[in-house]
Amino acid sequence: MAETMKAVRLYADWDPKPGFKLGAKDIDKKQTYLGSRVWRNPKLKVENVELPKPGPKEVLIEVRQCGICGSDVHMAQPVEDGYIFYPGLTGFPVTLGHELSGVVRDVGPGAIDKVTNRPFKGGEWVCTEEMLWCGSCQPCADGWPNHCERLDEIGFNVNGGFTKYLVVPDKTIWSLDPLRERYSDADVFRLGSMAEPTSVAYNAVIERGGGIRPGDNVVILGAGPVGLAACAILKKAGAAKVILSEPEPARAEVAKKLGADFVINPTTEDFADRLLEITHGMGAALYLEATGLPTIVYPGIERAIWEGRTLNATVVVVARADAKIPVTGEVLQVRRARIVGSQGHSGHGTFPRVIQSMASGMNMLPMITKEVKLGEVPEHIVALRDDKKECKISCVNPGA
């Protein structure tokens, strides 16, 4: 009999909404790029699954830490009609979890360690990208792996890290060795699990947003993990004033530890008025939309751009939402502003740069506000639908 391990699994019913048509990359009754229009009645289970084995150019990782992401929450969250809240690539059933770190325990033929440019020996401390890009399609060949036409995603349509072992390609693995010079062993794995959400933020504000010049003002809307990570990245990049819009006091306090200079509570004060007051009428060079509520927050961003004196502002949309943004073209034209979308974290040296930033003092540990065991993960995924006090709930040694 095959050896098994416990895993947190998500099931849902394939029940396409009227008018839905399979896309070129969808697989009938198995996966879709439009999750919220197809999957219904999600159910979380902890059950036994077979231990995986690495194939050619693959590595078996023993998971030491795995964080709960908002995507995990939204995939398991039904809305009024029973369809899942998450709008993106999904394939069920699947083992959840994609923010992970661990130790290499087995290696398939030809799997190469980037540190040595030689085969893995086993025992390496690593983390992994969540996006499994093919490397062969046109976007990958053009250098845009986040937009791979054959994309798979760990914990979305490929089994993830809320379990003891998982198999990943060698090309998505990054060494945690730089962190070992500054942090304890346990903290290395904690930080390794946060390399993925921090890299999502890095890709958004540095790669897609174009970065900033030291001395610029920046605004982050939403203090979820990506918004919090953006506070740290932009402060390290030299932002003069890192301004966060967030109503939850507990998350605002964490943001201050990570680099936020000012916090606006949009439920008690006017966002645009307060922003312009803080910046003495200038506004900001970069706005990160990380709330997932663009119809609510964008009008305030637009007014700040219109009334502020800063030209060439960039609005980066990183939060996933199946919603239309109310945009006034005149504002973009007159104020030389732009809106860009951001997806993923792969390519452009993002992961190693994030790891090196952590190693040089960008401490993301305050983001983890609670640690749980594997059996507690499902109840916390459900609780995070409404409980905004916790920033990052993380599972320690899920195979224990």
PDB file of N, CA and C in Angstrom, residues 187-271:
ATOM      1  N   ASP A 187      13.156  31.208  12.224  1.00  0.00           N
ATOM      2  CA  ASP A 187      12.798  32.440  11.520  1.00  0.00           C
ATOM      3  C   ASP A 187      13.164  32.382  10.043  1.00  0.00           C
ATOM      4  N   VAL A 188      14.192  31.635   9.705  1.00  0.00           N
ATOM      5  CA  VAL A 188      14.527  31.466   8.280  1.00  0.00           C
ATOM      6  C   VAL A 188      13.353  30.839   7.537  1.00  0.00           C
ATOM      7  N   PHE A 189      12.751  29.813   8.113  1.00  0.00           N
ATOM      8  CA  PHE A 189      11.616  29.169   7.446  1.00  0.00           C
ATOM      9  C   PHE A 189      10.379  30.063   7.473  1.00  0.00           C
ATOM     10  N   ARG A 190      10.207  30.830   8.546  1.00  0.00           N
ATOM     11  CA  ARG A 190       9.098  31.787   8.559  1.00  0.00           C
ATOM     12  C   ARG A 190       9.253  32.801   7.422  1.00  0.00           C
ATOM     13  N   LEU A 191      10.433  33.375   7.317  1.00  0.00           N
ATOM     14  CA  LEU A 191      10.671  34.359   6.268  1.00  0.00           C
ATOM     15  C   LEU A 191      10.608  33.720   4.888  1.00  0.00           C
ATOM     16  N   GLY A 192      11.083  32.494   4.786  1.00  0.00           N
ATOM     17  CA  GLY A 192      11.010  31.800   3.498  1.00  0.00           C
ATOM     18  C   GLY A 192       9.588  31.632   3.018  1.00  0.00           C
ATOM     19  N   SER A 193       8.668  31.400   3.957  1.00  0.00           N
ATOM     20  CA  SER A 193       7.258  31.256   3.577  1.00  0.00           C
ATOM     21  C   SER A 193       6.663  32.589   3.148  1.00  0.00           C
ATOM     22  N   MET A 194       7.289  33.695   3.560  1.00  0.00           N
ATOM     23  CA  MET A 194       6.782  35.012   3.174  1.00  0.00           C
ATOM     24  C   MET A 194       7.472  35.586   1.943  1.00  0.00           C
ATOM     25  N   ALA A 195       8.410  34.834   1.379  1.00  0.00           N
ATOM     26  CA  ALA A 195       9.059  35.296   0.146  1.00  0.00           C
ATOM     27  C   ALA A 195       8.047  35.409  -0.993  1.00  0.00           C
ATOM     28  N   GLU A 196       7.056  34.500  -1.020  1.00  0.00           N
ATOM     29  CA  GLU A 196       6.071  34.548  -2.114  1.00  0.00           C
ATOM     30  C   GLU A 196       5.188  35.798  -2.054  1.00  0.00           C
ATOM     31  N   PRO A 197       4.478  36.076  -0.947  1.00  0.00           N
ATOM     32  CA  PRO A 197       3.662  37.292  -0.941  1.00  0.00           C
ATOM     33  C   PRO A 197       4.497  38.565  -1.044  1.00  0.00           C
ATOM     34  N   THR A 198       5.704  38.551  -0.470  1.00  0.00           N
ATOM     35  CA  THR A 198       6.559  39.727  -0.589  1.00  0.00           C
ATOM     36  C   THR A 198       7.010  39.932  -2.028  1.00  0.00           C
ATOM     37  N   SER A 199       7.221  38.846  -2.748  1.00  0.00           N
ATOM     38  CA  SER A 199       7.598  38.950  -4.157  1.00  0.00           C
ATOM     39  C   SER A 199       6.429  39.432  -5.018  1.00  0.00           C
ATOM     40  N   VAL A 200       5.202  39.089  -4.624  1.00  0.00           N
ATOM     41  CA  VAL A 200       4.032  39.628  -5.319  1.00  0.00           C
ATOM     42  C   VAL A 200       4.012  41.149  -5.176  1.00  0.00           C
ATOM     43  N   ALA A 201       4.297  41.634  -3.969  1.00  0.00           N
ATOM     44  CA  ALA A 201       4.337  43.075  -3.735  1.00  0.00           C
ATOM     45  C   ALA A 201       5.483  43.721  -4.501  1.00  0.00           C
ATOM     46  N   TYR A 202       6.641  43.085  -4.499  1.00  0.00           N
ATOM     47  CA  TYR A 202       7.809  43.605  -5.222  1.00  0.00           C
ATOM     48  C   TYR A 202       7.508  43.711  -6.714  1.00  0.00           C
ATOM     49  N   ASN A 203       6.923  42.672  -7.263  1.00  0.00           N
ATOM     50  CA  ASN A 203       6.569  42.695  -8.685  1.00  0.00           C
ATOM     51  C   ASN A 203       5.601  43.833  -8.987  1.00  0.00           C
ATOM     52  N   ALA A 204       4.676  44.082  -8.057  1.00  0.00           N
ATOM     53  CA  ALA A 204       3.669  45.119  -8.273  1.00  0.00           C
ATOM     54  C   ALA A 204       4.275  46.515  -8.248  1.00  0.00           C
ATOM     55  N   VAL A 205       5.031  46.830  -7.202  1.00  0.00           N
ATOM     56  CA  VAL A 205       5.477  48.216  -7.034  1.00  0.00           C
ATOM     57  C   VAL A 205       6.808  48.521  -7.721  1.00  0.00           C
ATOM     58  N   ILE A 206       7.647  47.520  -7.922  1.00  0.00           N
ATOM     59  CA  ILE A 206       8.946  47.753  -8.555  1.00  0.00           C
ATOM     60  C   ILE A 206       8.911  47.397 -10.036  1.00  0.00           C
ATOM     61  N   GLU A 207       8.496  46.180 -10.363  1.00  0.00           N
ATOM     62  CA  GLU A 207       8.501  45.755 -11.761  1.00  0.00           C
ATOM     63  C   GLU A 207       7.375  46.400 -12.563  1.00  0.00           C
ATOM     64  N   ARG A 208       6.148  46.184 -12.152  1.00  0.00           N
ATOM     65  CA  ARG A 208       5.009  46.701 -12.924  1.00  0.00           C
ATOM     66  C   ARG A 208       4.782  48.188 -12.679  1.00  0.00           C
ATOM     67  N   GLY A 209       4.943  48.623 -11.440  1.00  0.00           N
ATOM     68  CA  GLY A 209       4.744  50.027 -11.123  1.00  0.00           C
ATOM     69  C   GLY A 209       5.898  50.916 -11.515  1.00  0.00           C
ATOM     70  N   GLY A 210       7.041  50.315 -11.826  1.00  0.00           N
ATOM     71  CA  GLY A 210       8.199  51.082 -12.253  1.00  0.00           C
ATOM     72  C   GLY A 210       9.068  51.589 -11.129  1.00  0.00           C
ATOM     73  N   GLY A 211       8.742  51.226  -9.891  1.00  0.00           N
ATOM     74  CA  GLY A 211       9.537  51.680  -8.769  1.00  0.00           C
ATOM     75  C   GLY A 211       9.328  53.156  -8.478  1.00  0.00           C
ATOM     76  N   ILE A 212      10.146  53.678  -7.591  1.00  0.00           N
ATOM     77  CA  ILE A 212      10.060  55.082  -7.206  1.00  0.00           C
ATOM     78  C   ILE A 212      11.460  55.676  -7.172  1.00  0.00           C
ATOM     79  N   ARG A 213      11.514  57.005  -7.080  1.00  0.00           N
ATOM     80  CA  ARG A 213      12.766  57.680  -6.779  1.00  0.00           C
ATOM     81  C   ARG A 213      12.797  57.967  -5.280  1.00  0.00           C
ATOM     82  N   PRO A 214      13.954  57.796  -4.643  1.00  0.00           N
ATOM     83  CA  PRO A 214      14.027  58.132  -3.219  1.00  0.00           C
ATOM     84  C   PRO A 214      13.498  59.546  -2.975  1.00  0.00           C
ATOM     85  N   GLY A 215      12.631  59.663  -1.987  1.00  0.00           N
ATOM     86  CA  GLY A 215      12.004  60.941  -1.700  1.00  0.00           C
ATOM     87  C   GLY A 215      10.581  61.058  -2.194  1.00  0.00           C
ATOM     88  N   ASP A 216      10.117  60.079  -2.997  1.00  0.00           N
ATOM     89  CA  ASP A 216       8.730  60.082  -3.453  1.00  0.00           C
ATOM     90  C   ASP A 216       7.789  59.695  -2.315  1.00  0.00           C
ATOM     91  N   ASN A 217       6.552  60.170  -2.402  1.00  0.00           N
ATOM     92  CA  ASN A 217       5.481  59.711  -1.520  1.00  0.00           C
ATOM     93  C   ASN A 217       4.757  58.551  -2.175  1.00  0.00           C
ATOM     94  N   VAL A 218       4.321  57.573  -1.369  1.00  0.00           N
ATOM     95  CA  VAL A 218       3.605  56.416  -1.890  1.00  0.00           C
ATOM     96  C   VAL A 218       2.401  56.119  -1.017  1.00  0.00           C
ATOM     97  N   VAL A 219       1.387  55.507  -1.623  1.00  0.00           N
ATOM     98  CA  VAL A 219       0.164  55.154  -0.906  1.00  0.00           C
ATOM     99  C   VAL A 219      -0.148  53.686  -1.141  1.00  0.00           C
ATOM    100  N   ILE A 220      -0.429  52.968  -0.069  1.00  0.00           N
ATOM    101  CA  ILE A 220      -0.873  51.574  -0.155  1.00  0.00           C
ATOM    102  C   ILE A 220      -2.280  51.514   0.403  1.00  0.00           C
ATOM    103  N   LEU A 221      -3.199  50.993  -0.383  1.00  0.00           N
ATOM    104  CA  LEU A 221      -4.576  50.834   0.066  1.00  0.00           C
ATOM    105  C   LEU A 221      -4.820  49.369   0.370  1.00  0.00           C
ATOM    106  N   GLY A 222      -4.982  49.060   1.655  1.00  0.00           N
ATOM    107  CA  GLY A 222      -5.223  47.687   2.077  1.00  0.00           C
ATOM    108  C   GLY A 222      -4.009  47.085   2.750  1.00  0.00           C
ATOM    109  N   ALA A 223      -4.158  46.649   4.003  1.00  0.00           N
ATOM    110  CA  ALA A 223      -3.045  46.081   4.767  1.00  0.00           C
ATOM    111  C   ALA A 223      -3.170  44.572   4.892  1.00  0.00           C
ATOM    112  N   GLY A 224      -3.508  43.923   3.773  1.00  0.00           N
ATOM    113  CA  GLY A 224      -3.325  42.484   3.702  1.00  0.00           C
ATOM    114  C   GLY A 224      -1.839  42.204   3.561  1.00  0.00           C
ATOM    115  N   PRO A 225      -1.436  40.939   3.449  1.00  0.00           N
ATOM    116  CA  PRO A 225      -0.010  40.624   3.349  1.00  0.00           C
ATOM    117  C   PRO A 225       0.715  41.337   2.210  1.00  0.00           C
ATOM    118  N   VAL A 226       0.086  41.457   1.051  1.00  0.00           N
ATOM    119  CA  VAL A 226       0.756  42.126  -0.070  1.00  0.00           C
ATOM    120  C   VAL A 226       0.902  43.619   0.209  1.00  0.00           C
ATOM    121  N   GLY A 227      -0.133  44.246   0.735  1.00  0.00           N
ATOM    122  CA  GLY A 227      -0.043  45.652   1.084  1.00  0.00           C
ATOM    123  C   GLY A 227       0.994  45.903   2.166  1.00  0.00           C
ATOM    124  N   LEU A 228       1.043  45.038   3.170  1.00  0.00           N
ATOM    125  CA  LEU A 228       2.036  45.180   4.233  1.00  0.00           C
ATOM    126  C   LEU A 228       3.448  45.019   3.688  1.00  0.00           C
ATOM    127  N   ALA A 229       3.636  44.021   2.826  1.00  0.00           N
ATOM    128  CA  ALA A 229       4.955  43.818   2.233  1.00  0.00           C
ATOM    129  C   ALA A 229       5.371  45.018   1.398  1.00  0.00           C
ATOM    130  N   ALA A 230       4.401  45.624   0.708  1.00  0.00           N
ATOM    131  CA  ALA A 230       4.710  46.812  -0.088  1.00  0.00           C
ATOM    132  C   ALA A 230       5.202  47.962   0.781  1.00  0.00           C
ATOM    133  N   CYS A 231       4.665  48.094   1.989  1.00  0.00           N
ATOM    134  CA  CYS A 231       5.151  49.125   2.914  1.00  0.00           C
ATOM    135  C   CYS A 231       6.646  48.953   3.150  1.00  0.00           C
ATOM    136  N   ALA A 232       7.060  47.721   3.423  1.00  0.00           N
ATOM    137  CA  ALA A 232       8.469  47.452   3.708  1.00  0.00           C
ATOM    138  C   ALA A 232       9.344  47.689   2.485  1.00  0.00           C
ATOM    139  N   ILE A 233       8.888  47.213   1.326  1.00  0.00           N
ATOM    140  CA  ILE A 233       9.679  47.340   0.097  1.00  0.00           C
ATOM    141  C   ILE A 233       9.866  48.803  -0.283  1.00  0.00           C
ATOM    142  N   LEU A 234       8.800  49.572  -0.236  1.00  0.00           N
ATOM    143  CA  LEU A 234       8.880  50.966  -0.661  1.00  0.00           C
ATOM    144  C   LEU A 234       9.663  51.816   0.337  1.00  0.00           C
ATOM    145  N   LYS A 235       9.581  51.479   1.620  1.00  0.00           N
ATOM    146  CA  LYS A 235      10.404  52.206   2.583  1.00  0.00           C
ATOM    147  C   LYS A 235      11.876  51.909   2.340  1.00  0.00           C
ATOM    148  N   LYS A 236      12.195  50.652   2.075  1.00  0.00           N
ATOM    149  CA  LYS A 236      13.586  50.290   1.794  1.00  0.00           C
ATOM    150  C   LYS A 236      14.063  50.935   0.501  1.00  0.00           C
ATOM    151  N   ALA A 237      13.126  51.175  -0.437  1.00  0.00           N
ATOM    152  CA  ALA A 237      13.470  51.804  -1.711  1.00  0.00           C
ATOM    153  C   ALA A 237      13.660  53.309  -1.584  1.00  0.00           C
ATOM    154  N   GLY A 238      13.353  53.878  -0.406  1.00  0.00           N
ATOM    155  CA  GLY A 238      13.627  55.286  -0.185  1.00  0.00           C
ATOM    156  C   GLY A 238      12.433  56.206  -0.190  1.00  0.00           C
ATOM    157  N   ALA A 239      11.225  55.665  -0.058  1.00  0.00           N
ATOM    158  CA  ALA A 239      10.036  56.525  -0.033  1.00  0.00           C
ATOM    159  C   ALA A 239      10.115  57.503   1.132  1.00  0.00           C
ATOM    160  N   ALA A 240       9.728  58.762   0.849  1.00  0.00           N
ATOM    161  CA  ALA A 240       9.731  59.775   1.909  1.00  0.00           C
ATOM    162  C   ALA A 240       8.605  59.521   2.899  1.00  0.00           C
ATOM    163  N   LYS A 241       7.394  59.348   2.370  1.00  0.00           N
ATOM    164  CA  LYS A 241       6.230  59.083   3.208  1.00  0.00           C
ATOM    165  C   LYS A 241       5.490  57.869   2.659  1.00  0.00           C
ATOM    166  N   VAL A 242       5.446  56.814   3.458  1.00  0.00           N
ATOM    167  CA  VAL A 242       4.665  55.625   3.125  1.00  0.00           C
ATOM    168  C   VAL A 242       3.339  55.768   3.849  1.00  0.00           C
ATOM    169  N   ILE A 243       2.267  55.934   3.087  1.00  0.00           N
ATOM    170  CA  ILE A 243       0.945  56.220   3.645  1.00  0.00           C
ATOM    171  C   ILE A 243       0.027  55.034   3.386  1.00  0.00           C
ATOM    172  N   LEU A 244      -0.543  54.498   4.433  1.00  0.00           N
ATOM    173  CA  LEU A 244      -1.409  53.328   4.335  1.00  0.00           C
ATOM    174  C   LEU A 244      -2.854  53.718   4.594  1.00  0.00           C
ATOM    175  N   SER A 245      -3.758  53.202   3.784  1.00  0.00           N
ATOM    176  CA  SER A 245      -5.190  53.333   4.039  1.00  0.00           C
ATOM    177  C   SER A 245      -5.712  51.983   4.503  1.00  0.00           C
ATOM    178  N   GLU A 246      -6.149  51.930   5.756  1.00  0.00           N
ATOM    179  CA  GLU A 246      -6.557  50.649   6.349  1.00  0.00           C
ATOM    180  C   GLU A 246      -7.422  50.907   7.578  1.00  0.00           C
ATOM    181  N   PRO A 247      -8.626  50.311   7.654  1.00  0.00           N
ATOM    182  CA  PRO A 247      -9.504  50.550   8.801  1.00  0.00           C
ATOM    183  C   PRO A 247      -9.230  49.690  10.025  1.00  0.00           C
ATOM    184  N   GLU A 248      -8.522  48.568   9.871  1.00  0.00           N
ATOM    185  CA  GLU A 248      -8.321  47.653  10.987  1.00  0.00           C
ATOM    186  C   GLU A 248      -7.098  48.072  11.806  1.00  0.00           C
ATOM    187  N   PRO A 249      -7.293  48.462  13.083  1.00  0.00           N
ATOM    188  CA  PRO A 249      -6.175  48.968  13.893  1.00  0.00           C
ATOM    189  C   PRO A 249      -5.026  47.978  14.054  1.00  0.00           C
ATOM    190  N   ALA A 250      -5.330  46.693  14.222  1.00  0.00           N
ATOM    191  CA  ALA A 250      -4.268  45.708  14.442  1.00  0.00           C
ATOM    192  C   ALA A 250      -3.348  45.621  13.230  1.00  0.00           C
ATOM    193  N   ARG A 251      -3.934  45.629  12.058  1.00  0.00           N
ATOM    194  CA  ARG A 251      -3.118  45.566  10.844  1.00  0.00           C
ATOM    195  C   ARG A 251      -2.339  46.869  10.642  1.00  0.00           C
ATOM    196  N   ALA A 252      -2.946  47.981  11.006  1.00  0.00           N
ATOM    197  CA  ALA A 252      -2.257  49.263  10.889  1.00  0.00           C
ATOM    198  C   ALA A 252      -1.011  49.293  11.771  1.00  0.00           C
ATOM    199  N   GLU A 253      -1.096  48.707  12.963  1.00  0.00           N
ATOM    200  CA  GLU A 253       0.059  48.675  13.856  1.00  0.00           C
ATOM    201  C   GLU A 253       1.185  47.835  13.275  1.00  0.00           C
ATOM    202  N   VAL A 254       0.842  46.717  12.649  1.00  0.00           N
ATOM    203  CA  VAL A 254       1.868  45.901  11.991  1.00  0.00           C
ATOM    204  C   VAL A 254       2.512  46.685  10.851  1.00  0.00           C
ATOM    205  N   ALA A 255       1.702  47.400  10.102  1.00  0.00           N
ATOM    206  CA  ALA A 255       2.225  48.194   8.987  1.00  0.00           C
ATOM    207  C   ALA A 255       3.257  49.212   9.459  1.00  0.00           C
ATOM    208  N   LYS A 256       3.020  49.818  10.616  1.00  0.00           N
ATOM    209  CA  LYS A 256       3.973  50.794  11.156  1.00  0.00           C
ATOM    210  C   LYS A 256       5.317  50.130  11.462  1.00  0.00           C
ATOM    211  N   LYS A 257       5.281  48.877  11.917  1.00  0.00           N
ATOM    212  CA  LYS A 257       6.523  48.153  12.194  1.00  0.00           C
ATOM    213  C   LYS A 257       7.276  47.846  10.908  1.00  0.00           C
ATOM    214  N   LEU A 258       6.554  47.747   9.800  1.00  0.00           N
ATOM    215  CA  LEU A 258       7.160  47.384   8.520  1.00  0.00           C
ATOM    216  C   LEU A 258       7.559  48.585   7.672  1.00  0.00           C
ATOM    217  N   GLY A 259       7.187  49.796   8.100  1.00  0.00           N
ATOM    218  CA  GLY A 259       7.637  50.952   7.337  1.00  0.00           C
ATOM    219  C   GLY A 259       6.611  52.021   7.054  1.00  0.00           C
ATOM    220  N   ALA A 260       5.340  51.810   7.397  1.00  0.00           N
ATOM    221  CA  ALA A 260       4.323  52.840   7.156  1.00  0.00           C
ATOM    222  C   ALA A 260       4.558  54.028   8.089  1.00  0.00           C
ATOM    223  N   ASP A 261       4.521  55.226   7.517  1.00  0.00           N
ATOM    224  CA  ASP A 261       4.717  56.447   8.304  1.00  0.00           C
ATOM    225  C   ASP A 261       3.398  57.040   8.784  1.00  0.00           C
ATOM    226  N   PHE A 262       2.356  56.880   7.982  1.00  0.00           N
ATOM    227  CA  PHE A 262       1.040  57.428   8.311  1.00  0.00           C
ATOM    228  C   PHE A 262      -0.019  56.387   7.980  1.00  0.00           C
ATOM    229  N   VAL A 263      -1.098  56.376   8.760  1.00  0.00           N
ATOM    230  CA  VAL A 263      -2.230  55.483   8.494  1.00  0.00           C
ATOM    231  C   VAL A 263      -3.497  56.318   8.395  1.00  0.00           C
ATOM    232  N   ILE A 264      -4.240  56.116   7.314  1.00  0.00           N
ATOM    233  CA  ILE A 264      -5.543  56.751   7.134  1.00  0.00           C
ATOM    234  C   ILE A 264      -6.614  55.698   7.362  1.00  0.00           C
ATOM    235  N   ASN A 265      -7.578  56.000   8.209  1.00  0.00           N
ATOM    236  CA  ASN A 265      -8.727  55.110   8.396  1.00  0.00           C
ATOM    237  C   ASN A 265      -9.853  55.620   7.494  1.00  0.00           C
ATOM    238  N   PRO A 266     -10.100  54.957   6.370  1.00  0.00           N
ATOM    239  CA  PRO A 266     -11.069  55.485   5.406  1.00  0.00           C
ATOM    240  C   PRO A 266     -12.514  55.419   5.879  1.00  0.00           C
ATOM    241  N   THR A 267     -12.748  54.730   7.005  1.00  0.00           N
ATOM    242  CA  THR A 267     -14.115  54.666   7.529  1.00  0.00           C
ATOM    243  C   THR A 267     -14.435  55.834   8.460  1.00  0.00           C
ATOM    244  N   THR A 268     -13.397  56.555   8.888  1.00  0.00           N
ATOM    245  CA  THR A 268     -13.626  57.661   9.811  1.00  0.00           C
ATOM    246  C   THR A 268     -13.128  59.003   9.284  1.00  0.00           C
ATOM    247  N   GLU A 269     -12.366  58.993   8.197  1.00  0.00           N
ATOM    248  CA  GLU A 269     -11.870  60.233   7.615  1.00  0.00           C
ATOM    249  C   GLU A 269     -11.837  60.116   6.102  1.00  0.00           C
ATOM    250  N   ASP A 270     -11.932  61.250   5.422  1.00  0.00           N
ATOM    251  CA  ASP A 270     -11.929  61.256   3.971  1.00  0.00           C
ATOM    252  C   ASP A 270     -10.518  60.941   3.465  1.00  0.00           C
ATOM    253  N   PHE A 271     -10.413  59.879   2.661  1.00  0.00           N
ATOM    254  CA  PHE A 271      -9.098  59.417   2.214  1.00  0.00           C
ATOM    255  C   PHE A 271      -8.338  60.504   1.465  1.00  0.00           C
TER     256      PHE A 271
END
